Structures are given as C-alpha cells and as structure tokens.
CSV table of C-alpha atoms in Angstrom, one decimal:
chain,number,residue,atom,x,y,z
A,1,GLU,CA,-10.7,-93.4,4.8
A,2,LEU,CA,-7.3,-92.4,4.8
A,3,THR,CA,-8.5,-89.1,2.7
A,4,PHE,CA,-11.0,-88.2,5.9
A,5,HIS,CA,-8.0,-89.4,8.4
A,6,TYR,CA,-5.6,-86.9,6.9
A,7,TRP,CA,-8.2,-84.2,7.0
A,8,PHE,CA,-9.1,-84.5,10.3
A,9,TRP,CA,-5.3,-84.8,11.6
A,10,LYS,CA,-4.6,-81.5,10.0
A,11,ASN,CA,-8.4,-79.6,10.3
A,12,GLU,CA,-10.1,-81.0,13.7
A,13,LEU,CA,-7.2,-82.7,16.2
A,14,LYS,CA,-5.7,-79.7,17.1
A,15,LYS,CA,-9.0,-79.0,18.6
A,16,PHE,CA,-8.6,-81.5,21.1
A,17,ILE,CA,-4.6,-82.5,21.1
A,18,HIS,CA,-4.7,-81.8,24.8
A,19,ARG,CA,-7.6,-83.4,26.7
A,20,ASP,CA,-6.2,-86.5,28.1
A,21,ASP,CA,-9.7,-87.5,29.3
A,22,LEU,CA,-10.8,-87.8,25.7
A,23,TRP,CA,-11.3,-90.7,23.2
A,24,ILE,CA,-11.6,-90.1,19.4
A,25,GLY,CA,-12.9,-92.9,17.2
A,26,PHE,CA,-13.1,-94.3,13.7
A,27,CYS,CA,-15.6,-97.2,12.1
A,28,GLN,CA,-15.4,-98.2,8.4
A,29,LYS,CA,-18.4,-98.8,6.1
A,30,ARG,CA,-20.5,-101.5,7.4
A,31,ARG,CA,-18.4,-102.1,10.6
A,32,PHE,CA,-18.6,-101.1,13.8
A,33,TRP,CA,-17.6,-101.4,17.4
A,34,LEU,CA,-19.7,-103.5,19.8
A,35,GLN,CA,-20.0,-103.4,23.6
A,36,ASN,CA,-17.8,-106.1,24.7
A,37,GLU,CA,-20.5,-109.0,23.9
A,38,LYS,CA,-20.1,-112.1,21.6
A,39,ASN,CA,-22.2,-114.5,19.8
A,40,VAL,CA,-25.3,-112.5,20.3
A,41,GLU,CA,-28.0,-112.8,17.1
A,42,ILE,CA,-27.7,-109.0,16.2
A,43,ASN,CA,-30.4,-107.9,13.3
A,44,PHE,CA,-31.8,-104.4,11.7
A,45,GLU,CA,-34.6,-104.5,14.9
A,46,ASN,CA,-31.5,-105.1,17.8
A,47,ILE,CA,-28.3,-103.9,16.4
A,48,ASN,CA,-28.5,-100.2,18.3
A,49,ASP,CA,-28.6,-102.4,21.6
A,50,TYR,CA,-25.1,-103.6,21.0
A,51,LEU,CA,-23.2,-101.3,19.2
A,52,LEU,CA,-20.7,-99.2,21.9
A,53,LYS,CA,-21.7,-95.9,22.7
A,54,GLU,CA,-20.2,-95.1,26.0
A,55,ILE,CA,-16.6,-95.8,27.1
A,56,PRO,CA,-15.9,-98.8,29.0
A,57,GLU,CA,-14.3,-98.5,32.6
A,58,GLU,CA,-11.8,-101.4,31.7
A,59,TRP,CA,-10.3,-98.7,29.5
A,60,LYS,CA,-8.9,-96.9,32.0
A,61,ASN,CA,-5.8,-98.4,31.8
A,62,TYR,CA,-5.2,-98.2,28.0
A,63,ASP,CA,-4.5,-95.6,25.5
A,64,ALA,CA,-5.3,-97.5,22.1
A,65,ILE,CA,-7.9,-99.8,21.0
A,66,ILE,CA,-7.8,-101.7,17.7
A,67,CYS,CA,-9.8,-104.3,16.5
A,68,GLU,CA,-9.5,-108.2,17.0
A,69,PRO,CA,-7.1,-109.8,14.7
A,70,ILE,CA,-7.5,-112.3,11.9
A,71,ARG,CA,-5.4,-114.6,10.6
A,72,VAL,CA,-3.9,-115.0,7.4
A,73,GLU,CA,-2.9,-118.8,6.7
A,74,VAL,CA,-3.7,-120.0,3.2
A,75,ASN,CA,-6.1,-122.7,3.5
A,76,LYS,CA,-6.6,-123.6,0.3
A,77,ILE,CA,-3.8,-125.6,-1.9
A,78,SER,CA,-4.6,-124.4,-5.3
A,79,LYS,CA,-4.9,-121.1,-4.1
A,80,LEU,CA,-1.8,-121.0,-2.8
A,81,ILE,CA,-0.2,-122.5,-5.8
A,82,LYS,CA,-2.1,-119.7,-8.0
A,83,LYS,CA,-1.2,-116.6,-6.2
A,84,GLY,CA,1.6,-117.7,-4.2
A,85,TRP,CA,3.8,-119.4,-6.8
A,86,ARG,CA,6.7,-116.7,-6.4
A,87,ASN,CA,6.5,-117.0,-2.5
A,88,LEU,CA,6.8,-121.2,-2.7
A,89,LEU,CA,9.6,-120.9,-5.4
A,90,LYS,CA,12.0,-118.7,-3.1
A,91,GLU,CA,10.6,-120.4,0.1
A,92,PRO,CA,9.1,-124.1,-0.6
A,93,THR,CA,8.3,-124.6,3.4
A,94,ILE,CA,5.5,-122.9,3.3
A,95,PHE,CA,3.6,-125.2,1.2
A,96,PHE,CA,3.5,-127.4,4.2
A,97,ASP,CA,4.5,-125.2,7.1
A,98,LYS,CA,1.4,-122.7,8.1
A,99,ARG,CA,3.6,-121.4,10.6
A,100,LYS,CA,4.9,-119.5,7.5
A,101,HIS,CA,2.3,-117.8,6.0
A,102,SER,CA,3.1,-114.7,7.4
A,103,ILE,CA,1.5,-110.8,6.3
A,104,LYS,CA,4.3,-110.8,4.1
A,105,LEU,CA,2.8,-113.7,1.8
A,106,HIS,CA,-0.4,-112.7,2.2
A,107,PHE,CA,-0.4,-109.3,1.2
A,108,ASP,CA,2.2,-110.9,-1.7
A,109,MET,CA,-0.9,-113.0,-2.8
A,110,TYR,CA,-3.7,-110.7,-2.8
A,111,HIS,CA,-2.2,-107.1,-3.1
A,112,GLY,CA,1.1,-107.2,-5.3
A,113,TYR,CA,4.0,-109.6,-5.1
A,114,GLY,CA,6.9,-107.3,-3.9
A,115,LEU,CA,5.0,-104.3,-2.8
A,116,LEU,CA,5.1,-104.1,0.6
A,117,ASP,CA,9.0,-104.7,0.2
A,118,LYS,CA,9.0,-101.7,-1.8
A,119,ALA,CA,7.0,-99.8,0.5
A,120,ILE,CA,9.1,-100.7,3.7
A,121,GLU,CA,12.3,-99.4,1.9
A,122,LYS,CA,10.3,-96.1,2.1
A,123,MET,CA,10.1,-96.1,5.7
A,124,ASP,CA,11.8,-94.3,8.7
A,125,ASP,CA,14.7,-96.3,10.4
A,126,LYS,CA,13.1,-96.0,13.7
A,127,ASN,CA,10.2,-98.3,12.6
A,128,LYS,CA,11.8,-100.2,9.4
A,129,PHE,CA,13.4,-102.8,10.7
A,130,LYS,CA,10.8,-104.0,13.3
A,131,PHE,CA,8.1,-103.8,11.1
A,132,GLN,CA,9.6,-105.8,8.4
A,133,ASN,CA,9.9,-108.4,11.6
A,134,PHE,CA,6.4,-108.2,11.6
A,135,VAL,CA,5.3,-108.6,8.5
A,136,ASN,CA,7.6,-111.8,7.8
A,137,TYR,CA,7.0,-113.5,10.9
A,138,SER,CA,3.3,-113.0,12.1
A,139,ASN,CA,0.4,-114.3,10.8
A,140,THR,CA,-2.5,-112.8,12.3
A,141,PHE,CA,-3.2,-108.4,11.9
A,142,ASN,CA,-5.9,-106.2,13.3
A,143,PRO,CA,-7.7,-105.2,10.1
A,144,HIS,CA,-9.8,-102.7,8.8
A,145,ILE,CA,-7.5,-99.1,10.2
A,146,MET,CA,-10.0,-98.9,12.7
A,147,LEU,CA,-8.8,-97.3,15.5
A,148,ILE,CA,-10.0,-95.3,19.1
A,149,ALA,CA,-7.3,-93.7,20.7
A,150,LYS,CA,-6.7,-90.7,23.2
A,151,PRO,CA,-5.6,-87.9,20.9
A,152,LYS,CA,-1.6,-87.4,21.5
A,153,ILE,CA,-1.6,-91.5,20.5
A,154,LEU,CA,-3.8,-90.2,17.1
A,155,ASP,CA,-1.3,-87.2,16.3
A,156,LEU,CA,1.3,-89.4,16.8
A,157,TRP,CA,-0.1,-92.5,14.8
A,158,PHE,CA,-1.1,-90.2,11.9
A,159,HIS,CA,2.6,-88.1,11.5
A,160,ASP,CA,4.2,-91.3,11.1
A,161,LEU,CA,1.9,-92.6,8.9
A,162,PHE,CA,1.3,-90.1,6.5
A,163,GLU,CA,5.1,-89.2,6.3
A,164,TRP,CA,5.4,-93.4,5.0
A,165,LEU,CA,2.7,-92.8,2.8
A,166,PHE,CA,4.0,-89.6,1.0
A,167,GLU,CA,7.0,-91.3,0.4
A,168,CYS,CA,5.2,-94.4,-0.6
A,169,GLU,CA,3.4,-92.3,-3.4
A,170,LYS,CA,6.6,-91.5,-5.2
A,171,ILE,CA,7.3,-94.6,-6.6
A,172,PHE,CA,3.6,-96.4,-6.7
A,173,LYS,CA,1.7,-93.0,-7.7
A,174,PHE,CA,-2.0,-93.5,-8.7
A,175,ASP,CA,-1.9,-94.2,-12.4
A,176,ASN,CA,-1.3,-97.5,-12.3
A,177,LEU,CA,-3.5,-98.3,-9.1
A,178,LYS,CA,-6.4,-99.7,-11.2
A,179,ASP,CA,-7.3,-103.6,-10.3
A,180,TYR,CA,-8.8,-105.4,-7.4
A,181,GLU,CA,-5.2,-106.1,-6.0
A,182,THR,CA,-3.7,-102.8,-6.3
A,183,LYS,CA,-6.8,-100.1,-6.5
A,184,ARG,CA,-6.6,-99.8,-2.6
A,185,LEU,CA,-3.1,-99.9,-2.1
A,186,TYR,CA,-2.3,-97.8,0.5
A,187,ALA,CA,-5.4,-98.3,2.7
A,188,TYR,CA,-3.6,-102.4,2.9
A,189,LEU,CA,-0.6,-100.6,3.5
A,190,ALA,CA,-1.6,-98.6,6.2
A,191,GLU,CA,-3.8,-101.4,7.6
A,192,ARG,CA,-0.8,-103.6,8.2
A,193,TYR,CA,1.2,-100.5,9.6
A,194,LEU,CA,-1.5,-100.0,12.3
A,195,SER,CA,-1.0,-103.3,13.6
A,196,TYR,CA,2.5,-102.9,14.1
A,197,TRP,CA,2.5,-99.4,15.0
A,198,ILE,CA,-0.3,-99.6,17.5
A,199,THR,CA,0.8,-102.7,19.5
A,200,GLU,CA,4.8,-101.1,19.6
A,201,HIS,CA,4.0,-97.8,20.7
A,202,THR,CA,0.8,-97.7,22.7
A,203,ARG,CA,-0.8,-99.6,26.0
A,204,TYR,CA,-3.7,-101.1,23.5
A,205,LYS,CA,-6.8,-103.5,23.3
A,206,GLU,CA,-7.9,-105.7,21.6
A,207,TRP,CA,-11.7,-105.1,20.9
A,208,PRO,CA,-14.8,-106.9,19.0
A,209,TYR,CA,-16.7,-105.2,16.4
A,210,LEU,CA,-18.8,-106.7,13.6
A,211,PHE,CA,-19.5,-106.7,9.9
A,212,TYR,CA,-22.9,-105.7,9.2
A,213,ASP,CA,-24.7,-105.2,6.2
A,214,SER,CA,-28.8,-105.0,6.5
A,215,GLU,CA,-29.5,-107.3,3.3
A,216,LYS,CA,-27.0,-110.4,4.9
A,217,LYS,CA,-26.0,-112.1,7.6
A,218,ASN,CA,-24.2,-110.1,9.8
A,219,ILE,CA,-20.4,-111.4,10.7
A,220,TYR,CA,-18.0,-111.1,13.5
A,221,GLY,CA,-14.7,-109.9,12.3
A,222,ASP,CA,-14.4,-111.2,8.9
C-alpha cells in the first residue's frame, strides 16, 4: 500500500491540492470503511448496504478520519515470556502491569526487537520526541494505514512519512526483510506513525471499519 500511496502523492494529489471541499480516502485489502453503524450482521448479500459511500454530515468539523483504535495488551503470559523476554529483563514490571504493555513492547515482540527505536532515531526533530513518547506510553493505535483526509492534510502527511521512511531504508534496506516479522517493516512503521501524526497534527475523528472475507465471518476491527 505504501508504493501506491507514494505514487498517488507524486502523480495525482497535486490535481486536488486546493480542493478544501474534497475528501480522499484509502482502504486496505479486505478492510472497508463502514457507515457509522455497529453490531450488524454483514454478509455477501447485504455488505453493499453498509459500506461508506457518502461523506457524513458529522465530518464537517474535521479534516482527517482514521480507524477506530485497537489495544496492544499481551493477554497470554507464555507469549509475553517467549517473545518479550528482552523487554522483561529490562523492565520486569511489564509482567505484572498491563498498563506498561505499550506500542513499543508490541512492536518489539512481533516486528523485531529494537527496530522501532532505530527507526525513530532517523526521524526529524519536529516529531522524534513526541513519537517516542507515544510508542512508549500508549497502549492503543489506529491500524492499517487507512486514512480519509483533505488533500492538504494528505500532502503534509505523505511528506513527513516518506521523508522518514527513506531514511529508514538506509539502515534496514530490503534484503534482510524476509520473514513474517520484518517483511512488511515499513508498513508496520507507517501504521504506528499514522496514529501519532494524525492525532498530533489534525482535527481528526475515529471511524468504524470492517474486516470482511466472503469465506469467513466478518470481524469488526481486528
């Protein structure tokens, strides 16, 4: 999705940059924006009735829409010990206090220990300190790099995002990003950064979305 986002930014966004009345949005594979309705049974026959197709009136005071957040607490002790043992050695109270189950802990466990810290070191000073605090102390984030926003907001977001990711490429490159944990490292970084950046720099609203696979039961959020 980042490849497409970059292409769109460089080739298409400039056509709409002065349209303050326009919203531009992105979904992800098998994830769709919904109308503001929850707890309804969605299937192949009725899914078209519940997908977001028009800009809701309640968005008029906002300039960015992001997915409803997910929590990152580790509920299985065995998994915490197996994947988070280095974090536990550094901060043993993580074992007893779920308030310390942060975005950083989750990233270290599932996407490569220490990689998030290395990436943040490559960030511009404008965002580095606040983003570091965000991942160290927050236990929720808005997933999937799904965003609906005004063109000028998208332009600012893409500028900061890709400036950072290109710096990250200098240290992580691509050759070593092969397994499940790191193959999509740049997307995982962008996903966490989106949550921070939008909540820090815009008037935003969180919005429901659906994970839908026609062969599986639909799941709200994750």
